[in-house]
Coordinates of C-alpha atoms in Angstrom, one line a residue:
Chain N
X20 CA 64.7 126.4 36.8
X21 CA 65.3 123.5 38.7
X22 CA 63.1 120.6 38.9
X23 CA 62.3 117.5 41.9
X24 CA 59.5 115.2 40.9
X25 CA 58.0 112.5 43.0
X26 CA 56.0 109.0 42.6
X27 CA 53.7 108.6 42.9
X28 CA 51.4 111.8 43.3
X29 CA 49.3 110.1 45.0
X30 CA 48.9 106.1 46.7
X31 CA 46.4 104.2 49.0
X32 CA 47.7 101.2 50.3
X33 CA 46.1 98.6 53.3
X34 CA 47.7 98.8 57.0
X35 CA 50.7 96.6 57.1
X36 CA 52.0 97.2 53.5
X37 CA 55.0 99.2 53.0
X38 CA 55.2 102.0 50.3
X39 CA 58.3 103.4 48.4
X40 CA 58.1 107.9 47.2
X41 CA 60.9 108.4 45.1
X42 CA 62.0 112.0 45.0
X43 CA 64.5 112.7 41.4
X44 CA 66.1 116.4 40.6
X45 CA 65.4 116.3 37.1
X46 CA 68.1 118.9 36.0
X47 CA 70.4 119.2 38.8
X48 CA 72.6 117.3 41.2
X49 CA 71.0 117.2 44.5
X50 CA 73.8 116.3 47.0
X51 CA 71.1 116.9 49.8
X52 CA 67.2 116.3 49.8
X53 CA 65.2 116.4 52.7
X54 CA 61.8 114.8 53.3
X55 CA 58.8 116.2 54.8
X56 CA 55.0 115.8 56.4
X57 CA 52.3 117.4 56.2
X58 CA 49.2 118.0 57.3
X59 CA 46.1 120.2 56.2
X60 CA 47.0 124.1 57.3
X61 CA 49.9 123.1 58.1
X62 CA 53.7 123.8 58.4
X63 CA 55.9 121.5 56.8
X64 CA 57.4 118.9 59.5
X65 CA 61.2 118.2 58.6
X66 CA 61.4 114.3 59.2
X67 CA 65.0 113.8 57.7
X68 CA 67.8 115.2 55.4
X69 CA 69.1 112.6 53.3
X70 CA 72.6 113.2 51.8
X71 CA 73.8 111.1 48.6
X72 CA 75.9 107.6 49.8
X73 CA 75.8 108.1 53.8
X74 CA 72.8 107.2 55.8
X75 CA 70.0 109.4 56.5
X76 CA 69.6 112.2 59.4
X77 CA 66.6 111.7 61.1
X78 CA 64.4 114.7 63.1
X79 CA 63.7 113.9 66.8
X80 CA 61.0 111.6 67.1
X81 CA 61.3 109.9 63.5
X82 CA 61.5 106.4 63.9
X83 CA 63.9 105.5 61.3
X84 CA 63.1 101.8 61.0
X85 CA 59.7 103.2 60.2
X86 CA 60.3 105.7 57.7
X87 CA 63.6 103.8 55.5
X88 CA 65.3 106.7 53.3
X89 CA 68.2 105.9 50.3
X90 CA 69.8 108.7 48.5
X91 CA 71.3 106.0 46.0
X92 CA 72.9 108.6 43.3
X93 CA 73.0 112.5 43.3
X94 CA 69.3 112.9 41.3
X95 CA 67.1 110.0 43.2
X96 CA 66.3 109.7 47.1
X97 CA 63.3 107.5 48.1
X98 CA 61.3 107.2 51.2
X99 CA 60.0 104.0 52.0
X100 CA 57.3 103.8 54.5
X101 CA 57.2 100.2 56.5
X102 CA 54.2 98.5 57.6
X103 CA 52.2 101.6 57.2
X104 CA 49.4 102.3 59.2
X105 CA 46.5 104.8 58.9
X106 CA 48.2 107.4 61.0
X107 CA 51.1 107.5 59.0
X108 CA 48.3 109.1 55.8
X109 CA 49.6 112.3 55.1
X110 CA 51.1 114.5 52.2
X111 CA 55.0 113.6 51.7
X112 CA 56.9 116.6 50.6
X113 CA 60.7 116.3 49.4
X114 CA 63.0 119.1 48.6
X115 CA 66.5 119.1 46.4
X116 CA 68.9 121.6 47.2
X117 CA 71.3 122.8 45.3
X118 CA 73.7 125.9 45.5
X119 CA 72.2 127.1 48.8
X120 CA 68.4 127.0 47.2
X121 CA 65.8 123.8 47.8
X122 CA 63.4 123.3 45.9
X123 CA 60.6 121.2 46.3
X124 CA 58.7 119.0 45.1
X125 CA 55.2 118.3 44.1
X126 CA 54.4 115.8 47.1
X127 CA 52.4 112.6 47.8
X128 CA 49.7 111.9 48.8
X129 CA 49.7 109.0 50.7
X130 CA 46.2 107.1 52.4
X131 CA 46.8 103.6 54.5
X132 CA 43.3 102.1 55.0
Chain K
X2 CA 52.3 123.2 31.8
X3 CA 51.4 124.6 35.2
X4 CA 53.6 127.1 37.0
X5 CA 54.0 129.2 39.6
X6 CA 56.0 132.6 39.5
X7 CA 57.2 134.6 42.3
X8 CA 58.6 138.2 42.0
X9 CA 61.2 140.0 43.1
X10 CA 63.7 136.6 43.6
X11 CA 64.9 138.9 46.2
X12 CA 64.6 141.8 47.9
X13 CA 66.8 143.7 50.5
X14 CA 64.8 146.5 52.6
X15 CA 65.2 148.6 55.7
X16 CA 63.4 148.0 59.2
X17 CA 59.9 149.5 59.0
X18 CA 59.4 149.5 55.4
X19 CA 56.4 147.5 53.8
X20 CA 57.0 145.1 51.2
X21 CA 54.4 143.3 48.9
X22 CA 55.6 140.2 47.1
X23 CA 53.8 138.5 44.4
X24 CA 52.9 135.1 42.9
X25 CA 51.4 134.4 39.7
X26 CA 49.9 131.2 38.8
X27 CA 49.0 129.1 35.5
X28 CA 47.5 126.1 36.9
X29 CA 44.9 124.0 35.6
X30 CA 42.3 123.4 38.2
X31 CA 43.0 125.7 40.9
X32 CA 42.4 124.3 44.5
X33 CA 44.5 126.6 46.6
X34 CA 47.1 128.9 47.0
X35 CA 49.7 128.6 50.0
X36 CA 51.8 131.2 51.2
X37 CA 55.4 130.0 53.6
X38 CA 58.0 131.6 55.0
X39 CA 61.5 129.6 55.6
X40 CA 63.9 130.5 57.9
X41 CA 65.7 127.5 58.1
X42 CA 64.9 123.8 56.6
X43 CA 61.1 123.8 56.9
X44 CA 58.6 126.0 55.8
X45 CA 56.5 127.7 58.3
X46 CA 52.9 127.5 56.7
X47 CA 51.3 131.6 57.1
X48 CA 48.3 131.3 54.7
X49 CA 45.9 129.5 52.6
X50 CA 44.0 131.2 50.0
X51 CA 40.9 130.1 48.4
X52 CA 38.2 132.4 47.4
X53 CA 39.4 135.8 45.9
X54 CA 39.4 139.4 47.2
X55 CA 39.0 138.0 50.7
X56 CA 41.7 139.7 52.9
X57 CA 43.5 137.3 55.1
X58 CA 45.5 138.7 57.9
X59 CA 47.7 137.4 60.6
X60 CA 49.7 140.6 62.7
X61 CA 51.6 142.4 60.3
X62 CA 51.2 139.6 57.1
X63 CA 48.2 139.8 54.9
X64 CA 47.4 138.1 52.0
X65 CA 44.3 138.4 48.9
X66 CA 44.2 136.0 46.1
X67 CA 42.4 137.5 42.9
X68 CA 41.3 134.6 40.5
X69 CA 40.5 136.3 37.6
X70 CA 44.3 137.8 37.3
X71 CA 45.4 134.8 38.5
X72 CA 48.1 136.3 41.3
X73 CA 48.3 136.7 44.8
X74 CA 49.9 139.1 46.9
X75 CA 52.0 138.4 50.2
X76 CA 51.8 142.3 52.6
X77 CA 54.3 143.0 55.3
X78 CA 54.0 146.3 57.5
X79 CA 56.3 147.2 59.5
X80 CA 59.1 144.9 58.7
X81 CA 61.5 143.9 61.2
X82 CA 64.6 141.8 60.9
X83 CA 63.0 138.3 62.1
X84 CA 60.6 138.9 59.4
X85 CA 64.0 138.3 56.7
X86 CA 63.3 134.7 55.3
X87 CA 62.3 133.1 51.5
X88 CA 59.1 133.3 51.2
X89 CA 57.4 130.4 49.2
X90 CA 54.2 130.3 47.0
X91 CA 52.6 127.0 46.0
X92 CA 49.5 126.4 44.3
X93 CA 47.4 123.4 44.9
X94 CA 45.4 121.6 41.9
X95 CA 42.3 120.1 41.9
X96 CA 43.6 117.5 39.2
X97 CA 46.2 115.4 41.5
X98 CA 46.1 117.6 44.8
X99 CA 49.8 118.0 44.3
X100 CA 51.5 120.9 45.0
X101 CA 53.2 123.6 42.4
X102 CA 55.8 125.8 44.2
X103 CA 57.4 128.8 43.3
X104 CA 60.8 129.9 43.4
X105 CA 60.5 131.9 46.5
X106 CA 61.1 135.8 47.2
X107 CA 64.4 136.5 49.2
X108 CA 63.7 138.9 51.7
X109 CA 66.3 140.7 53.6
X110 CA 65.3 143.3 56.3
X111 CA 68.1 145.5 57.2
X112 CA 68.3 147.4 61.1

C-alpha cells in the first residue's frame, strides 16, 4: 500500500528557532499533501493543502509566514515552522493523496522550550 | 514491521442497519489505539482506546479494544446517512509516540 513518512518523529528545539518536517510518499506520486495539528484527544486541525509547484493553501487562521510549506517535487512537501514558540508544541500530521485516497503519515512530534 | 489493518475497505449498507468494522494491529509497544471518521479533509477524532474490554461509547458509536487478539472493533447502531464517511484506525507506539494508520473502512449508508 502506499506509504508517507516524516522527519523527524520527533524534535525539541528552543523558542525562536525554526524547524523544518518533511513529509515524502515513498511509492506514489502525491500531487496533493496536506498538513495537520494535533492535540491530545483530539481531531485533526487541517492547517494547509500543499499542491506540488504552486504555493500553499492555508486554513483560516494559519499564519502562513509562520508555518512556511514547499511541495518541491511530487514525493516531498516540508513544513517549516519559523521562530517557534512553546505554543506552537504539538503533533504534526501530513497526509499524501493519491487517486482520491490520503494517507497519512506517522507525525511529529514537535516540543519548543 | 508494525502495521495496522482495517477490514472491510468498504462497505455499502442501508439506513438502520448496524455495522462493526475492525482493525487489527502488529505494533511493537502499544500506547493507544485511535478511532476517526473523515468526511471531508480532516479527521474527526471519535475514540481512544487504551485498556482492553472497556466499552467506550459515544451515541450510537462504541468501541472495545482487546489486547490479547490484538484488534479493535468500531459499532454503529442505527446507521444513518451522515454516518457514511472512511473510518480511520491508528495505533500509537510507546517506542517514538508516532502514529500507525490504517487504510480506512469505506462506509456508505444508503436511505
Amino acid at each position: 500500500g502506499a506509504v508517507v513518512s516524516q522527519h523527524p518523529s520527533r524534535v525539541i528545539c528552543k523558542s525562536g528557532t525554526s524547524v523544518k518536517i518533511e513529509c515524502r510518499s515513498l511509492d506514489f506520486q502525491a500531487t496533493t499533501m496536506f498538513w495537520y495539528r494535533q492535540f491530545p484527544k483530539q481531531s485533526l486541525m487541517l492547517m494547509a493543502t500543499s499542491n506540488e509547484g504552486s504555493k500553499a493553501t492555508y486554513e483560516q487562521g494559519v499564519e502562513k509566514d509562520k508555518f512556511l510549506i514547499n511541495h518541491a517535487s511530487l514525493t516531498l512537501s516540508t513544513l517549516t515552522v519559523t521562530s517557534a514558540h512553546p505554543e506552537d508544541s504539538s503533533f504534526y500530521i501530513c497526509s499524501g493523496h493519491q487517486k482520491g485516497t490520503q494517507y497519512f503519515g506517522p507525525g511529529t512530534r514537535l516540543l519548543v522550550l | 514491521e508494525d502495521k495496522v489493518v482495517q477490514s472491510p475497505l468498504s462497505l455499502v449498507v442501508h439506513e438502520g442497519d448496524t455495522v462493526t468494522l475492525n482493525c487489527s494491529y502488529e505494533v511493537t509497544n502499544f500506547r493507544s489505539l485511535l478511532w476517526y471518521k473523515q468526511e471531508k479533509k480532516a479527521p474527526t477524532f471519535l475514540f481512544m482506546l487504551t485498556s482492553s474490554g472497556i466499552e467506550k461509547k459515544s451515541g450510537r458509536l462504541s468501541s472495545i479494544l482487546d489486547k490479547k487478539e490484538l484488534f479493535s472493533i468500531l459499532n454503529i447502531t442505527a446507521t444513518q446517512t451522515g454516518d457514511s464517511a472512511v473510518y480511520l484506525c491508528a495505533v500509537e507506539s510507546n517506542s517514538n509516540y508516532q502514529l500507525i494508520w490504517g487504510a480506512g473502512t469505506k462506509l456508505i449508508i444508503k436511505p
